[in-house]
Short mmCIF file of C-alpha atoms and ligand atoms in Angstrom, two decimals:
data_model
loop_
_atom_site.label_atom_id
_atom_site.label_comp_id
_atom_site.label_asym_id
_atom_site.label_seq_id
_atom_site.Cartn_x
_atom_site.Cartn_y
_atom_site.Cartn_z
CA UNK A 1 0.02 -2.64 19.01
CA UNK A 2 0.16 -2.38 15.00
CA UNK A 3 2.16 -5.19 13.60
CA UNK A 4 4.87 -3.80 11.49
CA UNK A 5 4.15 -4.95 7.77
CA UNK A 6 6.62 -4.02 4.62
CA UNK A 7 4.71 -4.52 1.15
CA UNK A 8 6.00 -5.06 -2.62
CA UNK A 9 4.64 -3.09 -5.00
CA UNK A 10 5.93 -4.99 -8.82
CA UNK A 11 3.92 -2.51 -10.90
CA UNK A 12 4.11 -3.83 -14.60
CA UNK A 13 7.09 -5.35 -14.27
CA UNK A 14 8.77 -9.29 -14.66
CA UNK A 15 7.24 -11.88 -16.66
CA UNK A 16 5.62 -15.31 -15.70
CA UNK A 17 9.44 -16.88 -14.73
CA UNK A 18 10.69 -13.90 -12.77
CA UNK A 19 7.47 -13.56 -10.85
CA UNK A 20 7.84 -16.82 -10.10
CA UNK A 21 11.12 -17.34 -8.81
CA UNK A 22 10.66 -13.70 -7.01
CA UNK A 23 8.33 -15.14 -4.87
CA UNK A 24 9.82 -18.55 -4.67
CA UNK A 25 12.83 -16.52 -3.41
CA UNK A 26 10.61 -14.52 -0.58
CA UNK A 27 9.05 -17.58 0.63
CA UNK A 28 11.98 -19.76 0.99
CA UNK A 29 13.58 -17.00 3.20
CA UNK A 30 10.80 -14.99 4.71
CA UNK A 31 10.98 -16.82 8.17
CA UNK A 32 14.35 -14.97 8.40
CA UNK A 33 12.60 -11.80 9.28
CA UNK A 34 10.40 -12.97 12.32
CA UNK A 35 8.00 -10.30 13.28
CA UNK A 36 7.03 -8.46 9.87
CA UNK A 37 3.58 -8.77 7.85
CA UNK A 38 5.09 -9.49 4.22
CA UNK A 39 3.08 -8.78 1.21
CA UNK A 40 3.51 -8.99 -2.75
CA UNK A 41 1.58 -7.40 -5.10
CA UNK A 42 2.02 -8.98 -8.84
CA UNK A 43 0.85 -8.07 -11.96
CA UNK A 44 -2.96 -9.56 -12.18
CA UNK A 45 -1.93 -11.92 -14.57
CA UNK A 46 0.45 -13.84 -12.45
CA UNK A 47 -1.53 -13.68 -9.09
CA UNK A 48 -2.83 -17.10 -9.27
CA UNK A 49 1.31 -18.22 -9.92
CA UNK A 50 2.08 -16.52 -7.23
CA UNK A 51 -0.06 -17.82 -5.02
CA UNK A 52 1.33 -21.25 -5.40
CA UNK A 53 4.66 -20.17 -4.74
CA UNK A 54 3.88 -18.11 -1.58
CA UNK A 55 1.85 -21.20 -0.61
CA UNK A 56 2.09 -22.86 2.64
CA UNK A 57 4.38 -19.43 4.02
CA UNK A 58 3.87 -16.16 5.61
CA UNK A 59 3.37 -13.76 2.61
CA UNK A 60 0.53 -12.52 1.72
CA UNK A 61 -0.77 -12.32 -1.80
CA UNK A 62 -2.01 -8.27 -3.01
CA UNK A 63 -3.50 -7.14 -5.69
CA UNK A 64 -2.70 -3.76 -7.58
CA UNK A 65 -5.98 -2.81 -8.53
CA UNK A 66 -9.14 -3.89 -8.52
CA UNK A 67 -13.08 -3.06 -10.06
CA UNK A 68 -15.66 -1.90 -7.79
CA UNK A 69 -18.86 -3.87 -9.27
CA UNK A 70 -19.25 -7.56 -8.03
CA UNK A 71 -19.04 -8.94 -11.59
CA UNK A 72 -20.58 -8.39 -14.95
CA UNK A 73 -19.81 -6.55 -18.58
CA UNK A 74 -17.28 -4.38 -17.38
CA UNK A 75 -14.53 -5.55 -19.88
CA UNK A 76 -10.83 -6.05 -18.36
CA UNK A 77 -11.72 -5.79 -14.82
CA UNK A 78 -11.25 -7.57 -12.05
CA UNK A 79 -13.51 -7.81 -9.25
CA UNK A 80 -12.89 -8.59 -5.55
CA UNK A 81 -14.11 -11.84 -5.98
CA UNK A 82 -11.49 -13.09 -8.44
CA UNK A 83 -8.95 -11.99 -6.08
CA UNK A 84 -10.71 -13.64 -3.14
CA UNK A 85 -10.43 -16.99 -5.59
CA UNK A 86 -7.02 -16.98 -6.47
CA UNK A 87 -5.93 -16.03 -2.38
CA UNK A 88 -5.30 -12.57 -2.34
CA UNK A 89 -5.66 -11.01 1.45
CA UNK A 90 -4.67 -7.15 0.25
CA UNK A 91 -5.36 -4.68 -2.57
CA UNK A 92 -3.40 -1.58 -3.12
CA UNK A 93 -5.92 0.91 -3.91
CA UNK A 94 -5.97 4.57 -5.56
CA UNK A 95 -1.85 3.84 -6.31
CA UNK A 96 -0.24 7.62 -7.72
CA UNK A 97 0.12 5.98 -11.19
CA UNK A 98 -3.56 4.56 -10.97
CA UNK A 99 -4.27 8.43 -9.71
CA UNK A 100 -1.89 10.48 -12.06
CA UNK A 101 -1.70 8.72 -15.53
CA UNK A 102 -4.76 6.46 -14.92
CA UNK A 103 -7.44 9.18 -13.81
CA UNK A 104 -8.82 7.50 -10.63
CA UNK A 105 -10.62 10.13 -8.26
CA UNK A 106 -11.37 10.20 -4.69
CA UNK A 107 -14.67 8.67 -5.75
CA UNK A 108 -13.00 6.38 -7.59
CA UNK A 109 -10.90 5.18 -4.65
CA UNK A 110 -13.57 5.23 -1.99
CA UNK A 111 -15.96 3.22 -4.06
CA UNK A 112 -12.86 0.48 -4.04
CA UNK A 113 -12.17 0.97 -0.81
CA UNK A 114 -15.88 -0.34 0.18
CA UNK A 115 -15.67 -2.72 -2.36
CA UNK A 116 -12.43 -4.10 -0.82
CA UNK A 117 -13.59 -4.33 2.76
CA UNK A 118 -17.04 -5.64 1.99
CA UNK A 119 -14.86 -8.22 0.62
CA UNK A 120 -13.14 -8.84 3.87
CA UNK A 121 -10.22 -8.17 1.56
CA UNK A 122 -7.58 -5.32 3.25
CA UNK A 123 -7.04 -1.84 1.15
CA UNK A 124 -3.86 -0.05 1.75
CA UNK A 125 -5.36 3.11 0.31
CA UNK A 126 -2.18 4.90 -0.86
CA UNK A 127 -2.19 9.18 -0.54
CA UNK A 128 0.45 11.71 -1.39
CA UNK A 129 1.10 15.13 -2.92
CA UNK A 130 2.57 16.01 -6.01
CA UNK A 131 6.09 18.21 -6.05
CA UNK A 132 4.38 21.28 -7.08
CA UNK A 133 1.53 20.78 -4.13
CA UNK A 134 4.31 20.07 -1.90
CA UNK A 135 6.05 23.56 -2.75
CA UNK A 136 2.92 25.82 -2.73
CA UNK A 137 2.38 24.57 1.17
CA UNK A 138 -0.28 22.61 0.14
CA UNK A 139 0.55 18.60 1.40
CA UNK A 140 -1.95 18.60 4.48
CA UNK A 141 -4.75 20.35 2.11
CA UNK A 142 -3.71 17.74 0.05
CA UNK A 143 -3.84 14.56 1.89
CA UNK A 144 -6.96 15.81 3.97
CA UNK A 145 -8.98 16.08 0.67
CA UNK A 146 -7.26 12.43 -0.60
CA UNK A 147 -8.48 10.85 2.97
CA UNK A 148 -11.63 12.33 3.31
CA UNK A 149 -12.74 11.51 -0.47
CA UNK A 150 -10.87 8.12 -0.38
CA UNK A 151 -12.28 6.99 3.18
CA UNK A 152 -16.08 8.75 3.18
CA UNK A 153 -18.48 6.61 4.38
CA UNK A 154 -16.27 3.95 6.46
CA UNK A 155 -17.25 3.07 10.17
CA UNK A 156 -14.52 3.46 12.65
CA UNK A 157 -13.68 -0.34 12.80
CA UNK A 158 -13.17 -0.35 9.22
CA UNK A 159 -10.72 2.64 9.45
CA UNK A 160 -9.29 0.47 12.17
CA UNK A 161 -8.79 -2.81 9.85
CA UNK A 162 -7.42 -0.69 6.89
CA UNK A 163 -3.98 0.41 5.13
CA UNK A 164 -3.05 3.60 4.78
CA UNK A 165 0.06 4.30 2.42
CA UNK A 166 1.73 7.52 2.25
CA UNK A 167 3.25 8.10 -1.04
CA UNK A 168 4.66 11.80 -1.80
CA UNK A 169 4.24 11.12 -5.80
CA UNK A 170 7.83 13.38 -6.04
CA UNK A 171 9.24 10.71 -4.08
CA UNK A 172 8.20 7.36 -6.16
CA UNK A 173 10.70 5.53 -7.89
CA UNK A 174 12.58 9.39 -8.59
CA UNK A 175 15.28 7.99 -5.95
CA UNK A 176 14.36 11.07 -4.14
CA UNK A 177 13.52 9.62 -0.44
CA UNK A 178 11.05 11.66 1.96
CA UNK A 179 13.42 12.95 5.17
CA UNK A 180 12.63 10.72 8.30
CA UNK A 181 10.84 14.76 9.26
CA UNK A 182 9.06 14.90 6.04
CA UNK A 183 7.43 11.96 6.21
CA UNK A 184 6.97 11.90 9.96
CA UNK A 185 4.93 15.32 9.60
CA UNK A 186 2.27 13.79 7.08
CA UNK A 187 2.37 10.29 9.13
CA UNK A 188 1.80 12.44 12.22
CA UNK A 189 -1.35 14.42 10.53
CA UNK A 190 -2.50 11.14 9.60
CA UNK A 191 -2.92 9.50 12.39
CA UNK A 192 -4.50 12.85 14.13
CA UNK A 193 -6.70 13.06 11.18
CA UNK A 194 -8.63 10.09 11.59
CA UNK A 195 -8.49 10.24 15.48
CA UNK A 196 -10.72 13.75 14.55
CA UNK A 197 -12.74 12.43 12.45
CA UNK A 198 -13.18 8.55 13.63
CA UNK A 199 -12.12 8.18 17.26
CA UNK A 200 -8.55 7.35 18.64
CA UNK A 201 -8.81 4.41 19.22
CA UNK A 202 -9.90 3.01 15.65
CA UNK A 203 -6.72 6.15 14.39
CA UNK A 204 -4.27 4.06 16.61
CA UNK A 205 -4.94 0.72 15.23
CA UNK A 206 -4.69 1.94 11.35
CA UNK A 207 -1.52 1.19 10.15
CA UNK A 208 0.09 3.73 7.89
CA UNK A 209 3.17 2.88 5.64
CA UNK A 210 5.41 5.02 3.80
CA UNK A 211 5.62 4.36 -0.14
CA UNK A 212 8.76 6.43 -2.25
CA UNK A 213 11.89 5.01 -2.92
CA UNK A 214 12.32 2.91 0.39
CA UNK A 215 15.46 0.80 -0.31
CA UNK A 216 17.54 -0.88 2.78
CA UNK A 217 19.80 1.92 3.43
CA UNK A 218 17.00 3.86 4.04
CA UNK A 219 14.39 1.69 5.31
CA UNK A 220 15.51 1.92 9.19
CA UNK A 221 15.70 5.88 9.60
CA UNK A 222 12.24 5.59 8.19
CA UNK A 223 10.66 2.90 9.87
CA UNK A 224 11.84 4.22 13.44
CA UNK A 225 9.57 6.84 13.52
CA UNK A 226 6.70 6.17 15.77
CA UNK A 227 3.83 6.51 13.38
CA UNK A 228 5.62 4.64 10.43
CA UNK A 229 4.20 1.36 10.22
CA UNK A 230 6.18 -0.20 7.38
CA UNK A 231 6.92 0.48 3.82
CA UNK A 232 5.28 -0.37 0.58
CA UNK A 233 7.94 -0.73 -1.80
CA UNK A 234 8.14 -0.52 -5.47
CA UNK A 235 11.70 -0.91 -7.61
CA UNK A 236 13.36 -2.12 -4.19
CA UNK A 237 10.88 -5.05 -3.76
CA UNK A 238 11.77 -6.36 -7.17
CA UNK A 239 14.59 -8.26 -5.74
CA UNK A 240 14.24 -11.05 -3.05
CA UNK A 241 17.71 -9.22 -1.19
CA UNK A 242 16.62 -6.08 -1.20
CA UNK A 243 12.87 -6.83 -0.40
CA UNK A 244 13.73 -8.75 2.69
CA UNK A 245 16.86 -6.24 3.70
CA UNK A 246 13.87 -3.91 4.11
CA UNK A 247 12.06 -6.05 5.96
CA UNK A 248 14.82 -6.56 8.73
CA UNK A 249 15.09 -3.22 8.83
CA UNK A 250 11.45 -2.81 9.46
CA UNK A 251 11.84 -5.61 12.04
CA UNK A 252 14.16 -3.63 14.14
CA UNK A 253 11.89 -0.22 13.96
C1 PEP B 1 5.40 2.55 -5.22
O1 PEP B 1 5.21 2.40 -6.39
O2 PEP B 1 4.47 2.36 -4.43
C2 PEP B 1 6.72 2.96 -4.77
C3 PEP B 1 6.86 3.39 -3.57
O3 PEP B 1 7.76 2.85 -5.71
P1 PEP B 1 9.33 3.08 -5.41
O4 PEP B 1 9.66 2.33 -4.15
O5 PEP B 1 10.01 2.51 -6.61
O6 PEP B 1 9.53 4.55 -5.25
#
């Protein structure tokens, strides 16, 4: 049984004050939403404030990004230690902005993704096609290239412990929501994707959420679809309402 789990995505957004009381708003009410593994994912800089806010409840702290090396001269990273330190549980990895405007690669992503489980840290290892891949036919090509280069190498348990987000890029923070079909199709493939190429059992246990413009009057058509795990939320997750109206909804699914 995968537990259900809705994450917030903040990007480069808030400062030190509104990250603050952002997650001192989510902790103070995120025993409302029983059953649901809540995450936030701050800037780096205000991790470690965070962390003292979310304290003591039941969200979890995520990072957006993280270095593969274990430390050393590589100036303005962050390695997988420093998040360990400061309490994080979850890194979003290979993120379409980090992908798209950033430059990360498959390679890129995979080394993180080893990085982040050697770590005993979780990846939610995000995947999705662009609008113009989308409208040539190409979005299983796609996402079978993205999980192949972004997973190579991983044993089946570790596929089992792991995050899979499914982002279509079209869809992030546009406003312009997968159907319940769209995404269904890719979360479908997913799953049958790593049963192929892992084994069905360690497929069944990955958990795959759906990333691209989830806000809560969307957020239960979505979430009711068998392979839909949760959501990992970006400009909806920047208010506590919002973030936990998601949640509910992803409680109900
Ligand atoms: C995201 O950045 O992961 C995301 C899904 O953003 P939004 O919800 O704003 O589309």
């Amino acid at each position: 049984m995968r537990r259900v789990m809705v994450a917030g995505n903040w990007k480069m957004n808030l400062d030190r004050s509104a990250a603050a009381a952002l997650a001192q708003g989510i902790a103070d009410r995120a025993g409302e939403v029983g059953d649901v593994d809540l995450v936030v994912c701050p800037p780096s800089v205000y991790l470690d404030g965070v962390a003292r806010c979310i304290e003591g409840s039941k969200v979890a702290l995520g990072a957006q990004n993280v270095y593969h090396e274990p430390d050393g001269a590589f100036t303005g990273e962050i390695s997988t230690r420093m998040l360990v330190d400061v309490g994080c549980r979850y890194v979003i990895v290979g993120h379409s902005e980090r992908r798209h405007i950033l430059g990360e690669t498959d390679e890129d992503v995979n080394r993180k993704t080893h990085a982040v489980l050697a770590a005993d840290l979780t990846p939610i290892v995000c995947v999705g096609e662009l609008l113009s891949e989308r409208e040539a036919g190409q979005t299983a090509a796609v996402i079978r290239r993205q999980v192949e280069g972004s997973l190579a190498g991983l044993s089946a348990d570790q596929i089992a412990e792991l995050v899979v987000a499914y982002e279509p890029v079209w869809a992030i923070g546009t406003g312009k929501v997968a159907t319940p079909a769209q995404a269904s199709e890719v979360h479908d493939d997913l799953r049958k994707l790593l049963g192929e190429r892992y084994n069905a059992t360690s497929a069944g246990a990955t958990r795959i959420l759906y990333g691209g413009s989830v806000k809560p009057d969307n957020a239960a058509e979505l979430l009711a679809q068998p392979n839909i795990d949760g959501a990992l939320v970006g400009g909806a997750s920047l208010k506590v309402e919002s973030f936990l109206a998601i949640a509910a909804a992803a409680r109900e699914s």
